PDB file of C-alpha atoms in Angstrom:
ATOM      1  CA  ASP A   9       0.000   0.000   0.000  1.00 64.00           C
ATOM      2  CA  ALA A  10       1.181   3.501  -0.718  1.00 82.00           C
ATOM      3  CA  GLY A  11       1.985   5.596   2.290  1.00 94.00           C
ATOM      4  CA  VAL A  12       1.123   9.234   2.761  1.00 97.00           C
ATOM      5  CA  ILE A  13       1.965  11.122  -0.401  1.00 97.00           C
ATOM      6  CA  GLN A  14       3.063  14.741  -0.398  1.00 98.00           C
ATOM      7  CA  SER A  15       3.834  17.047  -3.263  1.00 97.00           C
ATOM      8  CA  PRO A  16       5.959  18.781  -4.141  1.00 97.00           C
ATOM      9  CA  ARG A  17       8.961  17.361  -2.275  1.00 97.00           C
ATOM     10  CA  HIS A  18      10.807  20.627  -2.658  1.00 97.00           C
ATOM     11  CA  GLU A  19       9.487  24.113  -3.322  1.00 97.00           C
ATOM     12  CA  VAL A  20      11.477  27.286  -3.794  1.00 98.00           C
ATOM     13  CA  THR A  21       9.549  30.504  -4.163  1.00 97.00           C
ATOM     14  CA  GLU A  22       9.937  34.207  -3.715  1.00 97.00           C
ATOM     15  CA  MET A  23       8.512  36.250  -0.901  1.00 97.00           C
ATOM     16  CA  GLY A  24       4.965  37.315  -1.597  1.00 97.00           C
ATOM     17  CA  GLN A  25       4.099  34.375  -3.795  1.00 97.00           C
ATOM     18  CA  GLU A  26       1.331  31.909  -3.046  1.00 97.00           C
ATOM     19  CA  VAL A  27       2.421  28.401  -2.097  1.00 98.00           C
ATOM     20  CA  THR A  28       0.213  25.311  -2.078  1.00 98.00           C
ATOM     21  CA  LEU A  29       1.322  22.065  -0.491  1.00 98.00           C
ATOM     22  CA  ARG A  30      -0.599  18.876  -1.180  1.00 98.00           C
ATOM     23  CA  CYS A  31      -1.223  15.693   0.708  1.00 98.00           C
ATOM     24  CA  LYS A  32      -2.880  12.393  -0.051  1.00 98.00           C
ATOM     25  CA  PRO A  33      -3.492  10.364   3.127  1.00 96.00           C
ATOM     26  CA  ILE A  34      -3.411   6.594   3.353  1.00 94.00           C
ATOM     27  CA  SER A  35      -6.588   5.129   1.917  1.00 93.00           C
ATOM     28  CA  GLY A  36      -9.124   4.460   4.654  1.00 90.00           C
ATOM     29  CA  HIS A  37      -7.600   6.815   7.171  1.00 91.00           C
ATOM     30  CA  ASN A  38      -9.973   9.414   8.533  1.00 89.00           C
ATOM     31  CA  SER A  39      -7.671  11.754  10.425  1.00 91.00           C
ATOM     32  CA  LEU A  40      -5.149  14.042   8.788  1.00 95.00           C
ATOM     33  CA  PHE A  41      -2.520  16.257  10.369  1.00 96.00           C
ATOM     34  CA  TRP A  42      -0.244  19.026   9.121  1.00 97.00           C
ATOM     35  CA  TYR A  43       3.023  19.635  10.977  1.00 97.00           C
ATOM     36  CA  ARG A  44       5.846  22.114  10.435  1.00 98.00           C
ATOM     37  CA  GLN A  45       9.481  21.458  11.316  1.00 97.00           C
ATOM     38  CA  THR A  46      12.055  24.219  11.814  1.00 96.00           C
ATOM     39  CA  MET A  47      15.383  24.335  13.581  1.00 91.00           C
ATOM     40  CA  MET A  48      14.165  26.965  15.998  1.00 91.00           C
ATOM     41  CA  ARG A  49      10.756  25.581  16.921  1.00 91.00           C
ATOM     42  CA  GLY A  50      11.090  21.883  16.152  1.00 93.00           C
ATOM     43  CA  LEU A  51       8.002  19.947  15.078  1.00 96.00           C
ATOM     44  CA  GLU A  52       4.722  21.761  15.578  1.00 95.00           C
ATOM     45  CA  LEU A  53       1.163  20.717  14.873  1.00 95.00           C
ATOM     46  CA  LEU A  54      -0.514  23.242  12.594  1.00 96.00           C
ATOM     47  CA  ILE A  55      -3.977  21.767  12.080  1.00 96.00           C
ATOM     48  CA  TYR A  56      -5.783  18.460  12.014  1.00 93.00           C
ATOM     49  CA  PHE A  57      -8.924  17.105  10.436  1.00 94.00           C
ATOM     50  CA  ASN A  58     -11.299  14.319  11.433  1.00 90.00           C
ATOM     51  CA  ASN A  59     -13.520  13.028   8.648  1.00 91.00           C
ATOM     52  CA  ASN A  60     -12.541  16.019   6.502  1.00 93.00           C
ATOM     53  CA  VAL A  61     -13.615  18.510   9.180  1.00 93.00           C
ATOM     54  CA  PRO A  62     -11.023  20.815  10.752  1.00 93.00           C
ATOM     55  CA  ILE A  63     -10.945  20.098  14.482  1.00 90.00           C
ATOM     56  CA  ASP A  64      -8.106  22.218  15.814  1.00 88.00           C
ATOM     57  CA  ASP A  65      -6.338  24.941  13.866  1.00 90.00           C
ATOM     58  CA  SER A  66      -4.843  26.705  16.865  1.00 88.00           C
ATOM     59  CA  GLY A  67      -1.370  25.899  15.596  1.00 90.00           C
ATOM     60  CA  MET A  68      -1.823  27.789  12.349  1.00 94.00           C
ATOM     61  CA  PRO A  69       0.583  30.696  12.751  1.00 87.00           C
ATOM     62  CA  GLU A  70      -1.235  33.452  10.891  1.00 86.00           C
ATOM     63  CA  ASP A  71      -4.112  34.216   8.617  1.00 91.00           C
ATOM     64  CA  ARG A  72      -1.718  33.789   5.743  1.00 96.00           C
ATOM     65  CA  PHE A  73      -1.999  30.049   6.355  1.00 97.00           C
ATOM     66  CA  SER A  74      -5.070  28.083   5.376  1.00 97.00           C
ATOM     67  CA  ALA A  75      -5.812  24.374   5.035  1.00 97.00           C
ATOM     68  CA  LYS A  76      -8.595  22.482   3.347  1.00 97.00           C
ATOM     69  CA  MET A  77      -9.693  18.906   3.031  1.00 97.00           C
ATOM     70  CA  PRO A  78     -12.343  18.742   0.299  1.00 96.00           C
ATOM     71  CA  ASN A  79     -12.537  14.950   0.453  1.00 95.00           C
ATOM     72  CA  ALA A  80     -11.091  11.982   2.300  1.00 94.00           C
ATOM     73  CA  SER A  81      -8.205  11.550  -0.104  1.00 95.00           C
ATOM     74  CA  PHE A  82      -6.833  15.048  -0.483  1.00 96.00           C
ATOM     75  CA  SER A  83      -5.738  18.011   1.590  1.00 98.00           C
ATOM     76  CA  THR A  84      -3.951  21.271   0.868  1.00 98.00           C
ATOM     77  CA  LEU A  85      -1.998  23.726   2.959  1.00 98.00           C
ATOM     78  CA  LYS A  86      -1.788  27.161   1.419  1.00 98.00           C
ATOM     79  CA  ILE A  87       0.398  30.102   2.345  1.00 97.00           C
ATOM     80  CA  GLN A  88      -0.514  33.450   0.835  1.00 97.00           C
ATOM     81  CA  PRO A  89       1.543  35.583   0.771  1.00 96.00           C
ATOM     82  CA  SER A  90       4.638  33.602   1.681  1.00 97.00           C
ATOM     83  CA  GLU A  91       7.468  35.067   3.768  1.00 96.00           C
ATOM     84  CA  PRO A  92      11.078  33.932   4.340  1.00 97.00           C
ATOM     85  CA  ARG A  93      10.216  32.864   7.902  1.00 95.00           C
ATOM     86  CA  ASP A  94       7.824  30.288   6.458  1.00 97.00           C
ATOM     87  CA  SER A  95      10.808  28.311   5.208  1.00 97.00           C
ATOM     88  CA  ALA A  96      10.536  24.889   6.832  1.00 97.00           C
ATOM     89  CA  VAL A  97       9.728  21.263   6.210  1.00 98.00           C
ATOM     90  CA  TYR A  98       5.996  20.640   6.186  1.00 98.00           C
ATOM     91  CA  PHE A  99       4.771  17.157   7.040  1.00 98.00           C
ATOM     92  CA  CYS A 100       1.405  15.614   6.475  1.00 98.00           C
ATOM     93  CA  ALA A 101       0.374  12.587   8.544  1.00 96.00           C
ATOM     94  CA  SER A 102      -2.714  10.409   8.620  1.00 94.00           C
ATOM     95  CA  SER A 103      -4.236   7.910  11.005  1.00 90.00           C
ATOM     96  CA  LEU A 104      -7.259   5.674  11.435  1.00 85.00           C
ATOM     97  CA  ARG A 105      -9.450   6.814  14.264  1.00 73.00           C
ATOM     98  CA  THR A 106     -10.665   3.492  15.676  1.00 68.00           C
ATOM     99  CA  SER A 107      -9.105   3.614  19.094  1.00 56.00           C
ATOM    100  CA  GLY A 108      -6.823   5.740  21.152  1.00 57.00           C
ATOM    101  CA  LYS A 109      -3.724   4.197  19.613  1.00 63.00           C
ATOM    102  CA  ASN A 110      -4.200   5.989  16.310  1.00 65.00           C
ATOM    103  CA  GLU A 111      -0.664   5.605  15.045  1.00 84.00           C
ATOM    104  CA  GLN A 112       0.176   8.501  12.769  1.00 90.00           C
ATOM    105  CA  PHE A 113       1.907   7.719   9.509  1.00 92.00           C
ATOM    106  CA  PHE A 114       3.991  10.543   8.124  1.00 96.00           C
ATOM    107  CA  GLY A 115       4.601  11.568   4.563  1.00 97.00           C
ATOM    108  CA  PRO A 116       8.101  12.387   3.306  1.00 96.00           C
ATOM    109  CA  GLY A 117       7.591  16.103   3.859  1.00 97.00           C
ATOM    110  CA  THR A 118       7.835  19.167   1.632  1.00 98.00           C
ATOM    111  CA  ARG A 119      10.889  21.345   2.056  1.00 97.00           C
ATOM    112  CA  LEU A 120       9.792  24.918   1.453  1.00 98.00           C
ATOM    113  CA  THR A 121      12.275  27.708   0.850  1.00 98.00           C
ATOM    114  CA  VAL A 122      11.005  31.261   0.591  1.00 97.00           C
ATOM    115  CA  LEU A 123      13.591  33.693  -0.752  1.00 96.00           C
TER     116      LEU A 123
ATOM    117  CA  ALA B  17      -0.880  22.494  27.604  1.00 74.00           C
ATOM    118  CA  GLN B  18       1.376  19.521  27.464  1.00 85.00           C
ATOM    119  CA  THR B  19       5.111  19.958  27.024  1.00 93.00           C
ATOM    120  CA  VAL B  20       7.826  17.481  26.118  1.00 97.00           C
ATOM    121  CA  THR B  21      11.466  18.054  26.998  1.00 97.00           C
ATOM    122  CA  GLN B  22      14.508  16.298  25.610  1.00 97.00           C
ATOM    123  CA  SER B  23      17.511  17.591  27.503  1.00 96.00           C
ATOM    124  CA  GLN B  24      20.183  15.948  25.347  1.00 96.00           C
ATOM    125  CA  PRO B  25      20.652  17.778  22.034  1.00 96.00           C
ATOM    126  CA  GLU B  26      23.252  15.214  20.969  1.00 97.00           C
ATOM    127  CA  MET B  27      24.432  11.803  22.088  1.00 97.00           C
ATOM    128  CA  SER B  28      27.273   9.639  20.846  1.00 97.00           C
ATOM    129  CA  VAL B  29      27.748   5.906  21.320  1.00 97.00           C
ATOM    130  CA  GLN B  30      30.104   3.242  20.057  1.00 97.00           C
ATOM    131  CA  GLU B  31      28.671   0.688  17.694  1.00 97.00           C
ATOM    132  CA  ALA B  32      27.329  -2.371  19.558  1.00 97.00           C
ATOM    133  CA  GLU B  33      27.054  -0.432  22.826  1.00 97.00           C
ATOM    134  CA  THR B  34      23.889   0.633  24.636  1.00 98.00           C
ATOM    135  CA  VAL B  35      22.613   4.190  24.774  1.00 98.00           C
ATOM    136  CA  THR B  36      19.724   5.806  26.627  1.00 98.00           C
ATOM    137  CA  LEU B  37      17.908   8.898  25.407  1.00 98.00           C
ATOM    138  CA  SER B  38      16.005  10.954  27.961  1.00 98.00           C
ATOM    139  CA  CYS B  39      12.554  12.500  27.753  1.00 98.00           C
ATOM    140  CA  THR B  40      10.362  14.183  30.320  1.00 98.00           C
ATOM    141  CA  TYR B  41       6.893  15.575  29.849  1.00 97.00           C
ATOM    142  CA  ASP B  42       4.358  17.627  31.663  1.00 95.00           C
ATOM    143  CA  THR B  43       0.642  16.888  31.675  1.00 91.00           C
ATOM    144  CA  SER B  44      -2.346  16.981  33.991  1.00 90.00           C
ATOM    145  CA  GLU B  45      -3.976  14.033  32.279  1.00 88.00           C
ATOM    146  CA  SER B  46      -3.904  10.517  33.659  1.00 86.00           C
ATOM    147  CA  ASP B  47      -4.277   8.655  30.388  1.00 87.00           C
ATOM    148  CA  TYR B  48      -2.203   9.342  27.309  1.00 90.00           C
ATOM    149  CA  TYR B  49       0.266   7.847  24.851  1.00 91.00           C
ATOM    150  CA  LEU B  50       3.980   8.381  24.482  1.00 94.00           C
ATOM    151  CA  PHE B  51       6.057   7.722  21.399  1.00 95.00           C
ATOM    152  CA  TRP B  52       9.585   7.712  20.132  1.00 97.00           C
ATOM    153  CA  TYR B  53      10.071   8.639  16.490  1.00 97.00           C
ATOM    154  CA  LYS B  54      13.251   8.292  14.468  1.00 97.00           C
ATOM    155  CA  GLN B  55      14.137  10.764  11.730  1.00 97.00           C
ATOM    156  CA  PRO B  56      17.117   9.716   9.590  1.00 96.00           C
ATOM    157  CA  PRO B  57      18.759  12.114   7.104  1.00 93.00           C
ATOM    158  CA  SER B  58      16.062  11.192   4.594  1.00 92.00           C
ATOM    159  CA  ARG B  59      13.776  13.146   7.014  1.00 93.00           C
ATOM    160  CA  GLN B  60      11.152  10.417   7.000  1.00 94.00           C
ATOM    161  CA  MET B  61       9.461  10.161  10.407  1.00 95.00           C
ATOM    162  CA  ILE B  62       9.485   6.542  11.579  1.00 95.00           C
ATOM    163  CA  LEU B  63       7.679   5.281  14.664  1.00 94.00           C
ATOM    164  CA  VAL B  64      10.097   3.360  16.869  1.00 96.00           C
ATOM    165  CA  ILE B  65       8.029   2.479  19.917  1.00 95.00           C
ATOM    166  CA  ARG B  66       4.787   3.366  21.680  1.00 93.00           C
ATOM    167  CA  GLN B  67       3.720   3.281  25.333  1.00 94.00           C
ATOM    168  CA  GLU B  68       0.208   3.533  26.742  1.00 90.00           C
ATOM    169  CA  ALA B  69       0.207   5.373  30.059  1.00 90.00           C
ATOM    170  CA  TYR B  70      -2.257   2.946  31.654  1.00 89.00           C
ATOM    171  CA  LYS B  71       0.152   0.065  31.106  1.00 88.00           C
ATOM    172  CA  GLN B  72       2.754  -0.465  33.786  1.00 86.00           C
ATOM    173  CA  GLN B  73       4.840  -2.780  31.645  1.00 92.00           C
ATOM    174  CA  ASN B  74       7.502  -1.047  29.638  1.00 95.00           C
ATOM    175  CA  ALA B  75       7.202  -1.418  25.879  1.00 94.00           C
ATOM    176  CA  THR B  76       9.899  -3.226  23.921  1.00 94.00           C
ATOM    177  CA  GLU B  77      10.542  -3.590  20.206  1.00 94.00           C
ATOM    178  CA  ASN B  78      13.542  -5.770  19.447  1.00 95.00           C
ATOM    179  CA  ARG B  79      16.622  -3.725  20.401  1.00 97.00           C
ATOM    180  CA  PHE B  80      14.503  -0.773  21.534  1.00 97.00           C
ATOM    181  CA  SER B  81      12.916  -0.507  24.950  1.00 97.00           C
ATOM    182  CA  VAL B  82      11.565   2.239  27.145  1.00 97.00           C
ATOM    183  CA  ASN B  83      11.735   3.056  30.823  1.00 97.00           C
ATOM    184  CA  PHE B  84       8.384   4.623  31.610  1.00 96.00           C
ATOM    185  CA  GLN B  85       8.148   6.294  35.011  1.00 96.00           C
ATOM    186  CA  LYS B  86       4.650   7.742  35.204  1.00 94.00           C
ATOM    187  CA  ALA B  87       4.993   9.440  38.569  1.00 94.00           C
ATOM    188  CA  ALA B  88       8.206  11.107  37.486  1.00 95.00           C
ATOM    189  CA  LYS B  89       6.763  11.843  34.020  1.00 96.00           C
ATOM    190  CA  SER B  90       9.807  10.327  32.442  1.00 97.00           C
ATOM    191  CA  PHE B  91      10.011   8.261  29.264  1.00 97.00           C
ATOM    192  CA  SER B  92      13.514   7.235  28.220  1.00 98.00           C
ATOM    193  CA  LEU B  93      14.500   5.153  25.208  1.00 98.00           C
ATOM    194  CA  LYS B  94      17.172   2.504  25.446  1.00 98.00           C
ATOM    195  CA  ILE B  95      18.853   1.244  22.294  1.00 98.00           C
ATOM    196  CA  SER B  96      20.819  -1.947  22.771  1.00 97.00           C
ATOM    197  CA  ASP B  97      23.540  -3.223  20.457  1.00 97.00           C
ATOM    198  CA  SER B  98      23.657   0.096  18.589  1.00 97.00           C
ATOM    199  CA  GLN B  99      24.019  -0.154  14.838  1.00 97.00           C
ATOM    200  CA  LEU B 100      25.208   2.369  12.266  1.00 97.00           C
ATOM    201  CA  GLY B 101      21.671   2.510  10.903  1.00 96.00           C
ATOM    202  CA  ASP B 102      20.434   3.823  14.241  1.00 97.00           C
ATOM    203  CA  ALA B 103      22.132   7.162  13.577  1.00 97.00           C
ATOM    204  CA  ALA B 104      19.336   9.727  13.336  1.00 98.00           C
ATOM    205  CA  MET B 105      17.359  12.375  15.182  1.00 97.00           C
ATOM    206  CA  TYR B 106      15.092  10.875  17.806  1.00 98.00           C
ATOM    207  CA  PHE B 107      11.952  12.651  18.918  1.00 98.00           C
ATOM    208  CA  CYS B 108       9.864  11.953  21.965  1.00 98.00           C
ATOM    209  CA  ALA B 109       6.165  12.721  21.499  1.00 96.00           C
ATOM    210  CA  TYR B 110       3.021  12.897  23.591  1.00 94.00           C
ATOM    211  CA  ARG B 111      -0.585  12.370  22.612  1.00 91.00           C
ATOM    212  CA  THR B 112      -3.740  12.556  24.639  1.00 85.00           C
ATOM    213  CA  SER B 113      -5.913   9.464  24.714  1.00 76.00           C
ATOM    214  CA  GLY B 114      -9.056  11.548  24.519  1.00 66.00           C
ATOM    215  CA  GLY B 115     -11.798  10.763  22.069  1.00 58.00           C
ATOM    216  CA  GLY B 116     -10.483  13.038  19.400  1.00 57.00           C
ATOM    217  CA  ALA B 117      -7.533  12.105  17.243  1.00 52.00           C
ATOM    218  CA  ASP B 118      -5.395  14.844  18.683  1.00 77.00           C
ATOM    219  CA  GLY B 119      -2.055  15.712  17.239  1.00 89.00           C
ATOM    220  CA  LEU B 120       1.338  14.919  18.664  1.00 93.00           C
ATOM    221  CA  THR B 121       3.387  17.232  20.874  1.00 94.00           C
ATOM    222  CA  PHE B 122       7.073  16.711  20.161  1.00 96.00           C
ATOM    223  CA  GLY B 123      10.278  17.347  22.043  1.00 97.00           C
ATOM    224  CA  LYS B 124      13.115  19.191  20.312  1.00 96.00           C
ATOM    225  CA  GLY B 125      14.923  15.983  19.523  1.00 96.00           C
ATOM    226  CA  THR B 126      18.233  14.241  20.261  1.00 97.00           C
ATOM    227  CA  HIS B 127      20.805  13.750  17.540  1.00 97.00           C
ATOM    228  CA  LEU B 128      22.248  10.254  17.954  1.00 98.00           C
ATOM    229  CA  ILE B 129      25.700   9.593  16.535  1.00 98.00           C
ATOM    230  CA  ILE B 130      26.995   6.048  16.200  1.00 97.00           C
ATOM    231  CA  GLN B 131      30.775   5.731  16.273  1.00 96.00           C
ATOM    232  CA  PRO B 132      32.069   2.769  14.233  1.00 94.00           C
TER     233      PRO B 132
END
């Protein structure tokens, strides 16, 4: 089975541009998470969805960030406008919400560089 | 809010030796899950081991085991017979066991170096 798929793997853009990161969770999983990893702040939860519904977006840093999950097999994280401090690795993870164990499976991440 | 602290930014161990990575956490909850994740240079996040707080028995996975001290809020990872492939960043993580599929709270990580 394919794991969590993220695209692109690398993104380089200029400040002010719109950036869209994409994620395809593991088929059958009903929870999806977006994390950001930086040297300064480590790994942080940005937002998560249960059954395509955003449950907690308190980790989203600013209004410039938005996330959607139009269906069970696709999610996007958008940054508009992007800034150099948004440079980070963005991970998507998914899990099956059947019990408390809910192991999260991570995608390979998208390395974003904003110049 | 829960916090996770890894006080060792970097650890080094000789191949075939045993190393212990430390993790402490802070929570007011009585039931939760703790995890250790491995992140090699490929940056893929790999689950190493999981511990349910309601279980007194320490989890083990082959060469990996944990020392879970609930009262002390401590959750250390022991790697026995260290191998070159164990070299990576290791992250301790916490998750509530509440009904919602809450996200993980991570520590800052420990960089493990394996000396051949």
